[in-house]
Coordinates of C-alpha atoms (C1' of nucleotides) in Angstrom, one line a residue:
Chain J
M1 CA -0.3 0.3 -0.4
A2 CA 0.8 4.0 0.1
R3 CA -0.5 6.9 1.7
L4 CA -3.7 7.9 2.5
K5 CA -6.1 10.2 0.6
E6 CA -6.4 12.3 3.1
F7 CA -9.9 14.6 1.9
D8 CA -13.5 11.9 2.3
E9 CA -13.7 11.3 -1.2
D10 CA -17.6 11.5 -0.6
R11 CA -17.9 14.4 0.9
A12 CA -15.8 16.5 -1.7
L13 CA -18.6 14.9 -4.2
D14 CA -21.7 17.1 -2.9
A15 CA -18.5 19.6 -2.9
A16 CA -18.5 19.0 -5.9
V17 CA -22.3 18.7 -6.6
D18 CA -23.2 22.0 -5.3
C19 CA -20.9 23.4 -7.9
F20 CA -22.1 21.8 -10.6
W21 CA -26.0 22.9 -9.5
A22 CA -25.5 26.0 -9.0
R23 CA -23.6 27.0 -12.2
G24 CA -23.9 24.3 -14.9
Y25 CA -21.0 22.0 -16.4
E26 CA -19.8 25.2 -18.4
A27 CA -20.0 28.0 -15.9
T28 CA -17.9 25.7 -12.9
S29 CA -14.7 26.0 -13.1
V30 CA -12.2 22.9 -12.2
R31 CA -11.0 26.5 -10.1
D32 CA -14.1 26.2 -8.1
L33 CA -14.1 22.7 -7.7
T34 CA -11.6 22.6 -5.7
D35 CA -11.5 25.2 -4.0
A36 CA -15.4 24.3 -2.7
M37 CA -13.8 20.6 -2.3
G38 CA -11.0 21.7 0.2
I39 CA -8.5 19.8 -2.4
G40 CA -5.9 20.6 -4.6
G41 CA -5.8 19.9 -8.2
A42 CA -3.5 16.7 -8.2
S43 CA -6.2 15.2 -6.1
L44 CA -8.9 15.9 -8.5
Y45 CA -7.4 14.6 -11.4
N46 CA -5.4 11.5 -9.2
A47 CA -9.3 10.7 -7.8
Y48 CA -12.5 11.4 -10.1
G49 CA -10.0 11.2 -13.5
D50 CA -11.0 14.8 -15.6
K51 CA -13.6 17.4 -15.2
R52 CA -15.8 15.4 -17.3
A53 CA -15.5 12.3 -14.9
L54 CA -16.6 14.1 -12.4
F55 CA -19.1 15.5 -13.3
A56 CA -20.4 12.4 -14.3
R57 CA -20.0 11.2 -10.6
S58 CA -21.8 13.9 -9.7
L59 CA -24.7 13.5 -11.5
E60 CA -24.9 10.0 -10.5
R61 CA -24.3 11.2 -6.4
Y62 CA -27.0 13.6 -7.0
A63 CA -29.7 11.4 -8.4
N64 CA -28.7 8.6 -6.0
R65 CA -29.4 10.9 -2.5
S66 CA -31.8 13.8 -4.5
M67 CA -34.1 11.5 -6.7
R68 CA -34.3 8.5 -5.6
E69 CA -34.6 8.9 -1.8
R70 CA -37.3 10.8 -2.7
I71 CA -39.0 8.4 -4.8
A72 CA -38.4 5.6 -2.4
R73 CA -39.5 7.5 0.4
L74 CA -42.8 9.1 -1.0
E75 CA -43.6 5.5 -1.5
A76 CA -42.7 4.0 1.4
A77 CA -44.9 6.1 3.6
H78 CA -47.6 7.3 0.8
R79 CA -50.4 5.2 -1.4
P80 CA -50.4 5.1 -5.0
K81 CA -51.8 8.3 -5.4
E82 CA -50.7 10.7 -3.1
A83 CA -47.3 9.7 -3.5
I84 CA -47.2 10.8 -6.8
A85 CA -49.4 13.9 -5.4
A86 CA -46.6 14.9 -2.7
F87 CA -43.7 14.9 -5.3
L88 CA -45.0 17.1 -7.4
A89 CA -45.9 18.6 -4.9
E90 CA -42.5 18.1 -2.5
I91 CA -40.6 19.5 -5.5
I92 CA -42.8 22.8 -6.3
E93 CA -42.0 23.9 -2.2
R94 CA -38.9 23.7 -2.6
S95 CA -38.0 25.1 -5.7
L96 CA -40.2 28.2 -3.7
K97 CA -37.9 27.9 -1.1
D98 CA -34.8 27.9 -3.5
R99 CA -33.5 31.7 -3.1
D100 CA -30.8 30.9 -6.2
R101 CA -32.9 29.0 -8.5
K102 CA -30.5 25.5 -8.1
G103 CA -33.3 24.0 -9.9
C104 CA -33.1 19.6 -10.8
L105 CA -29.2 18.9 -11.7
L106 CA -31.2 16.6 -13.7
V107 CA -33.5 19.0 -16.0
N108 CA -30.3 21.6 -16.2
S109 CA -27.9 19.2 -17.9
A110 CA -30.5 17.7 -19.8
L111 CA -30.7 21.3 -21.3
D112 CA -26.8 21.7 -20.8
V113 CA -24.8 19.5 -21.0
A114 CA -26.7 16.5 -22.3
P115 CA -27.1 17.9 -25.6
H116 CA -23.6 17.9 -26.5
D117 CA -22.1 15.2 -24.2
A118 CA -23.9 11.7 -26.1
A119 CA -23.8 9.9 -22.9
I120 CA -24.3 11.7 -20.4
G121 CA -27.3 12.4 -22.6
K122 CA -28.3 9.3 -22.1
V123 CA -27.7 8.5 -18.5
V124 CA -29.1 11.7 -17.8
A125 CA -32.7 10.9 -20.3
G126 CA -32.2 7.5 -17.9
Y127 CA -32.8 9.0 -14.8
L128 CA -35.8 11.0 -15.9
D129 CA -37.1 8.0 -16.7
E130 CA -36.8 6.4 -13.2
I131 CA -39.3 9.2 -12.7
R132 CA -41.5 8.3 -15.1
A133 CA -41.6 4.8 -14.0
F134 CA -42.0 5.9 -10.7
F135 CA -45.0 7.4 -11.2
R136 CA -45.8 4.9 -13.9
R137 CA -45.9 2.2 -11.1
N138 CA -48.5 4.4 -8.9
L139 CA -51.0 5.0 -12.0
D140 CA -51.0 1.4 -12.7
A141 CA -51.3 0.3 -8.9
A142 CA -53.9 3.3 -8.3
H143 CA -55.5 2.0 -11.6
V144 CA -55.5 5.4 -12.8
A145 CA -56.3 5.4 -16.8
N146 CA -54.4 6.0 -19.3
A147 CA -51.4 5.3 -17.4
D148 CA -48.8 5.2 -19.9
E149 CA -49.3 8.6 -21.2
V150 CA -50.5 10.7 -18.1
S151 CA -47.1 9.1 -16.9
A152 CA -45.1 10.5 -19.6
H153 CA -47.5 14.0 -18.6
L154 CA -47.1 14.6 -15.6
L155 CA -42.8 14.2 -16.0
G156 CA -43.1 17.2 -19.0
V157 CA -45.2 18.6 -16.1
L158 CA -43.0 18.2 -13.5
L159 CA -40.0 19.4 -15.8
G160 CA -41.7 22.5 -17.2
I161 CA -42.4 23.7 -12.7
R162 CA -38.5 23.5 -12.7
V163 CA -37.6 25.4 -15.4
L164 CA -40.1 27.5 -14.5
A165 CA -39.1 27.5 -11.5
R166 CA -35.8 29.2 -12.0
T167 CA -37.0 31.8 -14.4
G168 CA -38.6 33.3 -10.6
A169 CA -42.0 32.1 -10.9
R170 CA -44.6 32.0 -8.3
R171 CA -46.7 29.9 -5.7
K172 CA -49.5 30.5 -7.4
L173 CA -48.2 29.4 -11.2
L174 CA -46.3 26.6 -10.2
E175 CA -49.2 25.3 -8.8
G176 CA -51.8 26.1 -11.8
V177 CA -49.3 23.9 -13.4
A178 CA -49.3 21.0 -11.4
R179 CA -53.3 21.0 -10.4
P180 CA -55.0 20.4 -14.0
A181 CA -52.4 17.4 -13.5
L182 CA -53.4 15.8 -10.1
A183 CA -56.7 16.1 -11.3
L184 CA -56.2 13.6 -13.9
L185 CA -55.5 10.6 -10.7
E186 CA -59.0 11.2 -10.0
T187 CA -60.4 9.3 -13.3
H188 CA -60.6 6.2 -13.0
Q189 CA -60.4 2.4 -14.7
Chain V
M1 CA -21.5 60.9 -42.9
A2 CA -19.1 58.1 -42.4
R3 CA -18.0 54.9 -43.6
L4 CA -20.5 51.8 -44.3
K5 CA -20.9 48.8 -42.9
E6 CA -20.2 46.0 -45.6
F7 CA -22.8 43.1 -43.5
D8 CA -25.7 43.0 -43.1
E9 CA -26.9 43.7 -39.2
D10 CA -29.9 41.0 -39.6
R11 CA -28.8 38.2 -40.8
A12 CA -25.5 38.5 -38.5
L13 CA -27.8 38.3 -35.7
D14 CA -29.1 35.6 -37.1
A15 CA -25.8 33.7 -37.8
A16 CA -25.3 34.6 -34.3
V17 CA -28.8 33.7 -32.8
D18 CA -27.9 30.1 -34.4
C19 CA -25.0 29.8 -32.5
F20 CA -26.8 31.1 -29.0
W21 CA -28.7 28.3 -30.0
A22 CA -26.9 25.0 -30.8
R23 CA -23.7 25.7 -28.1
G24 CA -25.7 28.4 -25.4
Y25 CA -24.5 31.2 -23.8
E26 CA -21.8 30.4 -22.0
A27 CA -20.1 27.5 -24.4
T28 CA -20.7 30.4 -27.1
S29 CA -16.5 32.2 -27.9
V30 CA -16.6 35.7 -29.4
R31 CA -14.8 33.8 -31.8
D32 CA -17.5 31.5 -32.7
L33 CA -19.7 34.1 -33.3
T34 CA -17.6 36.1 -35.1
D35 CA -16.4 33.5 -37.4
A36 CA -20.7 32.5 -38.3
M37 CA -21.3 35.8 -38.6
G38 CA -18.9 36.0 -40.9
I39 CA -17.4 39.7 -39.0
G40 CA -14.0 41.1 -37.5
G41 CA -14.1 41.3 -33.5
A42 CA -14.2 44.9 -33.8
S43 CA -17.0 45.4 -35.9
L44 CA -18.6 43.0 -33.5
Y45 CA -17.9 45.0 -30.3
N46 CA -18.7 48.6 -32.7
A47 CA -21.9 47.2 -34.0
Y48 CA -23.6 45.2 -31.1
G49 CA -21.2 45.5 -27.6
D50 CA -20.5 43.1 -26.1
K51 CA -20.9 39.6 -26.0
R52 CA -24.0 39.9 -23.7
A53 CA -25.4 42.6 -25.8
L54 CA -25.5 40.7 -28.4
F55 CA -27.2 38.1 -26.8
A56 CA -29.5 40.3 -25.5
R57 CA -30.4 40.9 -29.0
S58 CA -30.5 37.6 -29.9
L59 CA -32.9 36.4 -27.8
E60 CA -35.5 39.1 -28.6
R61 CA -35.2 38.8 -32.3
Y62 CA -35.5 35.1 -31.5
A63 CA -38.6 35.8 -29.6
N64 CA -39.8 38.4 -32.0
R65 CA -39.0 35.4 -35.5
S66 CA -40.4 32.3 -33.6
M67 CA -42.4 32.9 -30.7
R68 CA -44.1 36.2 -31.7
E69 CA -44.7 35.2 -35.6
R70 CA -45.5 31.5 -34.4
I71 CA -48.2 32.8 -32.3
A72 CA -50.2 35.2 -34.8
R73 CA -49.6 32.3 -37.4
L74 CA -51.6 29.8 -35.9
E75 CA -53.8 32.2 -33.7
A76 CA -54.2 34.1 -37.5
A77 CA -55.4 31.1 -39.3
H78 CA -57.3 28.9 -36.4
R79 CA -59.6 28.7 -33.5
P80 CA -58.8 29.2 -30.8
K81 CA -59.1 25.5 -29.9
E82 CA -56.8 24.8 -32.6
A83 CA -54.3 27.3 -32.0
I84 CA -53.3 25.7 -29.2
A85 CA -53.9 22.5 -30.3
A86 CA -51.7 23.5 -33.2
F87 CA -49.0 25.3 -30.9
L88 CA -48.4 21.9 -29.0
A89 CA -48.7 19.5 -32.7
E90 CA -46.3 22.2 -34.3
I91 CA -43.4 22.4 -31.4
I92 CA -43.5 18.4 -31.3
E93 CA -42.7 18.3 -34.2
R94 CA -39.6 20.7 -34.8
S95 CA -38.6 19.2 -31.7
L96 CA -38.0 15.8 -33.4
K97 CA -37.0 16.8 -36.8
D98 CA -34.0 19.1 -34.0
R99 CA -31.2 16.7 -34.9
D100 CA -28.6 18.7 -33.2
R101 CA -31.5 19.1 -30.5
K102 CA -31.5 22.4 -30.1
G103 CA -34.7 23.2 -28.5
C104 CA -35.7 26.6 -28.0
L105 CA -33.4 29.2 -27.5
L106 CA -36.1 30.7 -25.1
V107 CA -36.2 27.2 -22.7
N108 CA -32.2 26.8 -22.9
S109 CA -32.2 30.6 -21.4
A110 CA -34.3 30.6 -19.0
L111 CA -32.2 27.5 -17.8
D112 CA -29.0 28.7 -18.8
V113 CA -28.1 32.4 -18.0
A114 CA -31.4 33.9 -16.2
P115 CA -30.9 32.6 -13.2
H116 CA -27.6 34.2 -13.0
D117 CA -29.1 37.6 -14.3
A118 CA -31.0 38.6 -13.3
A119 CA -31.8 40.9 -16.6
I120 CA -31.7 38.9 -18.6
G121 CA -34.6 36.8 -16.2
K122 CA -36.8 39.0 -16.5
V123 CA -37.0 39.6 -19.9
V124 CA -37.0 35.7 -20.2
A125 CA -39.4 35.2 -18.2
G126 CA -41.7 38.0 -19.6
Y127 CA -41.3 36.3 -22.8
L128 CA -42.6 32.3 -21.6
D129 CA -46.2 34.5 -20.4
E130 CA -46.6 35.9 -23.5
I131 CA -47.1 32.3 -24.3
R132 CA -48.9 32.2 -21.1
A133 CA -51.3 34.7 -22.3
F134 CA -51.4 33.7 -25.7
F135 CA -53.0 30.2 -24.1
R136 CA -55.0 32.2 -21.7
R137 CA -56.7 34.3 -24.1
N138 CA -57.5 31.3 -27.0
L139 CA -58.9 29.3 -23.1
D140 CA -61.3 32.3 -22.7
A141 CA -62.3 32.6 -26.1
A142 CA -63.3 29.2 -26.6
H143 CA -65.1 29.5 -22.7
V144 CA -62.7 26.9 -21.4
A145 CA -63.1 25.9 -17.5
N146 CA -59.9 27.5 -14.8
A147 CA -58.8 29.5 -18.1
D148 CA -56.1 31.0 -15.4
E149 CA -54.8 27.8 -14.3
V150 CA -55.0 25.4 -17.7
S151 CA -53.5 28.1 -19.3
A152 CA -50.4 27.9 -16.6
H153 CA -50.8 24.1 -17.1
L154 CA -49.9 24.8 -21.0
L155 CA -46.8 26.5 -21.0
G156 CA -46.0 24.3 -18.1
V157 CA -46.6 21.6 -20.7
L158 CA -45.0 23.1 -23.1
L159 CA -41.4 23.6 -21.3
G160 CA -41.6 19.7 -20.7
I161 CA -41.8 19.5 -23.9
R162 CA -39.0 21.2 -24.9
V163 CA -36.7 19.6 -22.2
L164 CA -37.5 16.2 -23.0
A165 CA -36.6 16.7 -26.8
R166 CA -33.5 17.8 -25.9
T167 CA -32.3 14.4 -24.0
G168 CA -33.7 13.3 -27.4
A169 CA -37.6 12.1 -26.4
R170 CA -39.1 10.0 -29.2
R171 CA -42.7 10.7 -30.6
K172 CA -44.9 8.2 -28.0
L173 CA -42.9 10.0 -25.1
L174 CA -44.0 13.6 -25.9
E175 CA -47.5 12.9 -27.4
G176 CA -47.8 11.1 -24.1
V177 CA -47.0 15.0 -22.2
A178 CA -49.1 16.4 -24.4
R179 CA -52.6 14.3 -24.9
P180 CA -54.0 15.0 -21.8
A181 CA -53.6 18.8 -21.5
L182 CA -55.0 18.9 -25.2
A183 CA -58.0 16.7 -23.1
L184 CA -58.5 19.8 -20.4
L185 CA -59.9 22.0 -23.8
E186 CA -62.9 19.6 -24.2
T187 CA -64.1 20.5 -20.9
H188 CA -66.6 24.1 -20.8
Q189 CA -67.3 26.8 -18.2
Chain K
dC1 C1' 14.8 1.6 8.3
dG2 C1' 14.7 0.7 3.0
dG3 C1' 12.2 0.3 -1.0
dA4 C1' 7.4 0.4 -3.3
dT5 C1' 3.1 3.3 -3.6
dT6 C1' 0.2 7.3 -3.4
dC7 C1' -1.2 11.1 -2.4
dT8 C1' 0.0 16.2 -2.1
dG9 C1' 1.0 21.5 -3.4
dG10 C1' 2.8 24.1 -6.5
dA11 C1' 4.7 26.0 -10.5
dA12 C1' 3.7 26.0 -15.1
dC13 C1' 1.9 24.3 -19.4
dG14 C1' -0.2 26.0 -24.4
dA15 C1' -4.9 27.3 -25.5
dA16 C1' -8.5 29.9 -25.4
dC17 C1' -11.0 33.2 -23.4
dG18 C1' -13.7 38.7 -23.9
dC19 C1' -11.8 42.4 -25.0
dT20 C1' -9.1 46.2 -26.6
dA21 C1' -5.4 50.2 -29.2
dC22 C1' -4.4 50.8 -33.9
dA23 C1' -3.8 52.5 -38.1
dA24 C1' -5.7 51.7 -42.7
dA25 C1' -9.7 51.5 -45.6
dA26 C1' -13.9 54.0 -46.5
dT27 C1' -18.2 57.2 -46.7
dT28 C1' -19.6 61.9 -47.0
dC29 C1' -19.3 66.8 -46.3
dG30 C1' -17.2 71.2 -48.3
Chain E
dC1 C1' -9.0 66.9 -53.2
dG2 C1' -9.0 67.1 -48.3
dA3 C1' -11.4 67.0 -43.2
dA4 C1' -14.6 64.7 -40.8
dT5 C1' -16.2 60.6 -39.0
dT6 C1' -16.6 55.2 -38.8
dT7 C1' -15.7 50.5 -39.8
dT8 C1' -12.4 46.8 -40.6
dG9 C1' -8.1 43.4 -39.7
dT10 C1' -4.5 42.6 -36.6
dA11 C1' -2.7 41.9 -33.2
dG12 C1' -2.1 41.4 -28.9
dC13 C1' -4.3 43.2 -24.0
dG14 C1' -4.3 40.8 -19.2
dT15 C1' -7.0 36.9 -17.8
dT16 C1' -8.5 32.3 -17.3
dC17 C1' -9.2 27.9 -18.6
dG18 C1' -7.8 22.7 -18.5
dT19 C1' -4.4 19.7 -17.4
dT20 C1' 0.2 17.6 -16.4
dC21 C1' 4.5 17.3 -14.1
dC22 C1' 7.4 16.5 -10.2
dA23 C1' 9.3 17.2 -6.0
dG24 C1' 8.5 16.4 -1.3
dA25 C1' 5.3 13.8 2.1
dA26 C1' 3.3 10.0 4.5
dT27 C1' 1.8 4.8 4.0
dC28 C1' 2.7 0.4 4.5
dC29 C1' 4.9 -4.1 4.0
dG30 C1' 9.3 -6.9 4.0

DNA sequence: CGGATTCTGGAACGAACGCTACAAAATTCG
DNA sequence: CGAATTTTGTAGCGTTCGTTCCAGAATCCG
């Protein structure tokens, strides 16, 4: 063996997530990252490869800690229809509380880097499809009609809320976006 | 008077729009712009100010030529409900034909630059609200119930479609997002 | 302890960034 | 034709970019 790392890789990765989340991929410099992560440039390249690889790791960590955690938590605590409603409500609350309008790293990446990087684009599309699958699963369980289309619709509504939130939309607008979608949950087979 | 410009300002502006549209604000360099516009750097700074001012002009031109043109054209050619349906259908068709996934400059800017630039953020929010007003106007004319919320909902759905299109979504998904929203047009007062 | 291996800070790389300075070229007016 | 004014190409400004190199520090195995 040899010398041990002096920093916690996961903790540093969390700092990298915050950087990419707040500023986007292009606008985040390697120096921004090393400063926030509290490590030197050599350590960053030694531990993660390069900026792009670090971004891919950050994306994965964000998906695990934000999206998948939320899905698991809501699905465990609520019945199907309530889980969907709670998901949208939680996103709206977080968006309104989000003073610096970071939005969602997945959505930001979908517009920022996905179109210019096929590999990362596929990863992002896969994460978004996990959200759609969550909707689909719970729509089926609640015997909602047209679950296939409605799950796509709910994903679209979610993404729309995220975009509007980044332009500083108010609560009334965001809830207006969501409410007609929630009404669909009452259309049973 | 003095020496005349050797280039067409509007034509050059169209080239700038294409650059920002395809690559985003940060990822577009001044050299990318001068190359695409066919002018030297001095001419660019002389005619438009700086990169940010050129972006603001590009945004305005895009809004006039893409969004407002579409709204005026569809509103002139269709009855209210058909105008809304045609708007969504046209966005889906364009998104599917858009091989390099440029999406919509307004939506891209809403995530890319709006959160980091308050002035441009307000401009983008204003353009998005013009789209919502188009929905609202036509919902009212068609006596659709809950026009206020439904107009917000349609805007959200539109933005969601734009985001999904940038990750390479297929026709079935995009139409699935739109269809439940279109069904709302049949809920009369 | 000594050799092997890995991690770290600091300096520096070439390239690209947004932008400006400057002088030559082009135009209008007297 | 000049004087005045604006546009143009070129060159270069200082800064920052992502990345690499390297010597030294730290750790494990024998």
